[in-house]
């Protein structure tokens, strides 16, 4: 146990360290992670690794805040404290009710199944173009050429971002979310520039949508009011950054890591090509398997007890969704990738009041891209080493070289 350091990002650079969490679930399900040389703010935090405890904590936002708790000046849902009124209390996912529920209610209709059904045909047409151009290349980077494109195009469409700007935004989100040149809690000139550029872009977009609204989410947020008041300029800028990041990064990682699981089990691809009714089950298993958001943090608002461990007001408490998704008390044989797994109550999208707002969109994107690939691609093989993202927050890949062979029919 002394060797565990969940803040040393090098330990996440080759994929999620499942063995560490097997041990934590078994021996110390509510574990106090002492500060190490890598830990931000120089203080420890609680690590919750079992499914049932994570569900309980995520469902109790009065005791476990996404915003702040105790005497600490900052808070939020990352291990490192973020400043209040910059991210905390301003970003939707780092707000508590009642404000959180009000902002969430504003956005829900744009991401609801009924609305998204209207864009499914458009997503299918986009997926066909993406897959065709990757198949024409034959040898390509599955992450950049396939997994990243549909989520990015979809979120650009949803927010009302001109498609020609999407790669610039993708570049900024990559720099802000990856940790290739820094440690937790550190910002480099490059990351600061990327964050500032995303926010400035969002502010300009809001100005444009305020003056000339269209049928998109940014126009809706530009004109929305809560109790007669518009969203603050900071709330709007942060909402834009959140949706660009949440909408593109996580889904592409689930697609890429899901594809990797299929490549490693070559019998599944032809079976899915023959019987597409298995695709929904495959998507759910890919979501569980990839668990692309590894953890989210809460802060205890009062002294409490979890499995006999005393948690104090102000303590940081981290919920490891990826670990819950490998908990053998819920998932039989959890390290078996099984597209027929039923039920599959994975926590890839979180649980409780902050349950992912984009889950229907993410599922639709995954279904559409894999459906299109299955129609047009006979085999997918790896042609080089997979490069993983160096992050304990987002499990995913940077590059994944593959060869695609077009179907004969
Ligand atoms: C496979 C893809 C995705 C995964 C694994 C994922 C995962 C998650 C998780 C675990 C949370 C909960 C955070 C917490 O409890 O602190 C969350 C929240 C959220 N997600 Fe996703 N997400 C995905 C796709 C998307 C997409 C496509 C969008 C938007 C277009 C999106 C927007 C959001 C938003 C706005 C929240 C905050 C909700 C709130 O605080 O009420 N996500 N996501």
Short mmCIF file of C-alpha atoms and ligand atoms in Angstrom, two decimals, residues 58 66 77 91-95 97 100-101 103-104 107 111 151 154-155 158-159 217 239 242-255 287 290-298 319 321 346-363 365-366 393-394, ligand 1:
data_model
loop_
_atom_site.label_atom_id
_atom_site.label_comp_id
_atom_site.label_asym_id
_atom_site.label_seq_id
_atom_site.Cartn_x
_atom_site.Cartn_y
_atom_site.Cartn_z
CA UNK A 58 -22.42 10.31 -5.45
CA UNK A 66 -19.04 19.12 -6.08
CA UNK A 77 -14.14 17.91 -8.86
CA UNK A 91 -18.79 25.38 -14.13
CA UNK A 92 -21.97 23.30 -14.19
CA UNK A 93 -20.22 20.14 -12.97
CA UNK A 94 -18.56 22.04 -10.10
CA UNK A 95 -21.75 23.63 -8.80
CA UNK A 97 -27.95 22.72 -6.16
CA UNK A 100 -26.69 23.48 -10.53
CA UNK A 101 -30.20 22.08 -10.97
CA UNK A 103 -28.56 25.48 -15.14
CA UNK A 104 -28.88 21.75 -15.81
CA UNK A 107 -29.53 22.50 -21.01
CA UNK A 111 -29.38 16.87 -25.06
CA UNK A 151 -17.72 13.54 -31.34
CA UNK A 154 -21.29 16.58 -33.27
CA UNK A 155 -20.39 18.89 -30.41
CA UNK A 158 -24.70 21.16 -31.16
CA UNK A 159 -23.01 24.29 -29.84
CA UNK A 217 -27.08 25.35 -27.53
CA UNK A 239 -20.12 26.34 -20.09
CA UNK A 242 -16.92 22.40 -20.40
CA UNK A 243 -19.05 21.23 -23.29
CA UNK A 244 -16.19 21.32 -25.80
CA UNK A 245 -14.00 19.29 -23.46
CA UNK A 246 -16.66 16.93 -22.09
CA UNK A 247 -18.25 16.50 -25.50
CA UNK A 248 -15.16 15.52 -27.43
CA UNK A 249 -12.50 14.01 -25.15
CA UNK A 250 -14.43 11.33 -23.27
CA UNK A 251 -16.38 9.90 -26.17
CA UNK A 252 -13.38 9.59 -28.44
CA UNK A 253 -11.50 7.74 -25.71
CA UNK A 254 -14.39 5.32 -25.19
CA UNK A 255 -14.49 4.67 -28.95
CA UNK A 287 -18.30 2.20 -21.97
CA UNK A 290 -12.99 2.08 -21.20
CA UNK A 291 -14.39 4.14 -18.27
CA UNK A 292 -12.85 7.15 -19.91
CA UNK A 293 -13.54 9.47 -16.96
CA UNK A 294 -11.50 7.75 -14.25
CA UNK A 295 -12.61 9.71 -11.22
CA UNK A 296 -14.41 12.79 -9.91
CA UNK A 297 -13.85 14.45 -6.59
CA UNK A 298 -16.24 15.70 -3.93
CA UNK A 319 -14.80 8.50 -6.52
CA UNK A 321 -15.72 5.20 -11.54
CA UNK A 346 -21.76 0.59 -15.22
CA UNK A 347 -20.88 3.97 -13.76
CA UNK A 348 -18.98 5.30 -16.79
CA UNK A 349 -21.35 8.30 -16.87
CA UNK A 350 -21.28 8.78 -13.09
CA UNK A 351 -24.30 8.60 -10.80
CA UNK A 352 -26.55 10.96 -8.85
CA UNK A 353 -27.37 14.60 -9.53
CA UNK A 354 -24.33 15.16 -11.78
CA UNK A 355 -25.01 12.11 -13.98
CA UNK A 356 -23.56 12.86 -17.43
CA UNK A 357 -25.78 15.21 -19.43
CA UNK A 358 -24.26 13.95 -22.68
CA UNK A 359 -24.85 10.21 -22.14
CA UNK A 360 -27.52 9.87 -24.84
CA UNK A 361 -25.38 11.76 -27.34
CA UNK A 362 -22.26 9.75 -26.47
CA UNK A 363 -24.14 6.45 -26.85
CA UNK A 365 -22.19 8.62 -31.49
CA UNK A 366 -20.67 5.30 -30.49
CA UNK A 393 -8.49 11.82 -14.89
CA UNK A 394 -9.06 10.83 -18.51
C1 LIG B 1 -18.33 8.33 -23.25
C2 LIG B 1 -18.45 9.62 -23.09
C3 LIG B 1 -18.64 10.31 -21.77
C4 LIG B 1 -18.27 9.91 -20.51
C5 LIG B 1 -17.54 8.63 -20.10
C6 LIG B 1 -18.71 10.96 -19.59
C7 LIG B 1 -18.55 10.90 -18.22
C8 LIG B 1 -19.13 11.81 -17.33
C9 LIG B 1 -19.12 11.66 -15.89
C10 LIG B 1 -18.49 10.52 -15.11
C11 LIG B 1 -19.79 12.73 -15.38
C12 LIG B 1 -20.10 12.98 -13.88
C13 LIG B 1 -19.18 13.99 -13.23
C14 LIG B 1 -19.38 14.08 -11.74
O1 LIG B 1 -20.19 13.37 -11.15
O2 LIG B 1 -18.67 14.90 -11.10
C15 LIG B 1 -20.19 13.57 -16.48
C16 LIG B 1 -20.87 14.77 -16.37
C17 LIG B 1 -21.13 15.60 -17.45
N1 LIG B 1 -20.96 15.30 -18.78
FE1 LIG B 1 -20.23 13.60 -19.57
N2 LIG B 1 -19.29 11.96 -20.32
C18 LIG B 1 -19.29 11.61 -21.65
C19 LIG B 1 -19.79 12.33 -22.71
C20 LIG B 1 -20.34 13.59 -22.63
C21 LIG B 1 -20.82 14.37 -23.73
C22 LIG B 1 -20.85 13.91 -25.18
C23 LIG B 1 -21.24 15.58 -23.22
C24 LIG B 1 -21.86 16.80 -23.87
C25 LIG B 1 -22.02 17.06 -25.09
C26 LIG B 1 -21.04 15.52 -21.78
C27 LIG B 1 -21.37 16.53 -20.90
C28 LIG B 1 -21.36 16.40 -19.52
C29 LIG B 1 -21.80 17.46 -18.62
C30 LIG B 1 -22.31 18.84 -19.03
C31 LIG B 1 -21.66 16.95 -17.32
C32 LIG B 1 -21.95 17.68 -16.00
C33 LIG B 1 -23.35 17.34 -15.55
C34 LIG B 1 -23.68 17.95 -14.19
O3 LIG B 1 -22.79 18.35 -13.46
O4 LIG B 1 -24.89 18.01 -13.88
N3 LIG B 1 -20.49 14.30 -21.46
N4 LIG B 1 -19.78 12.97 -17.66
#
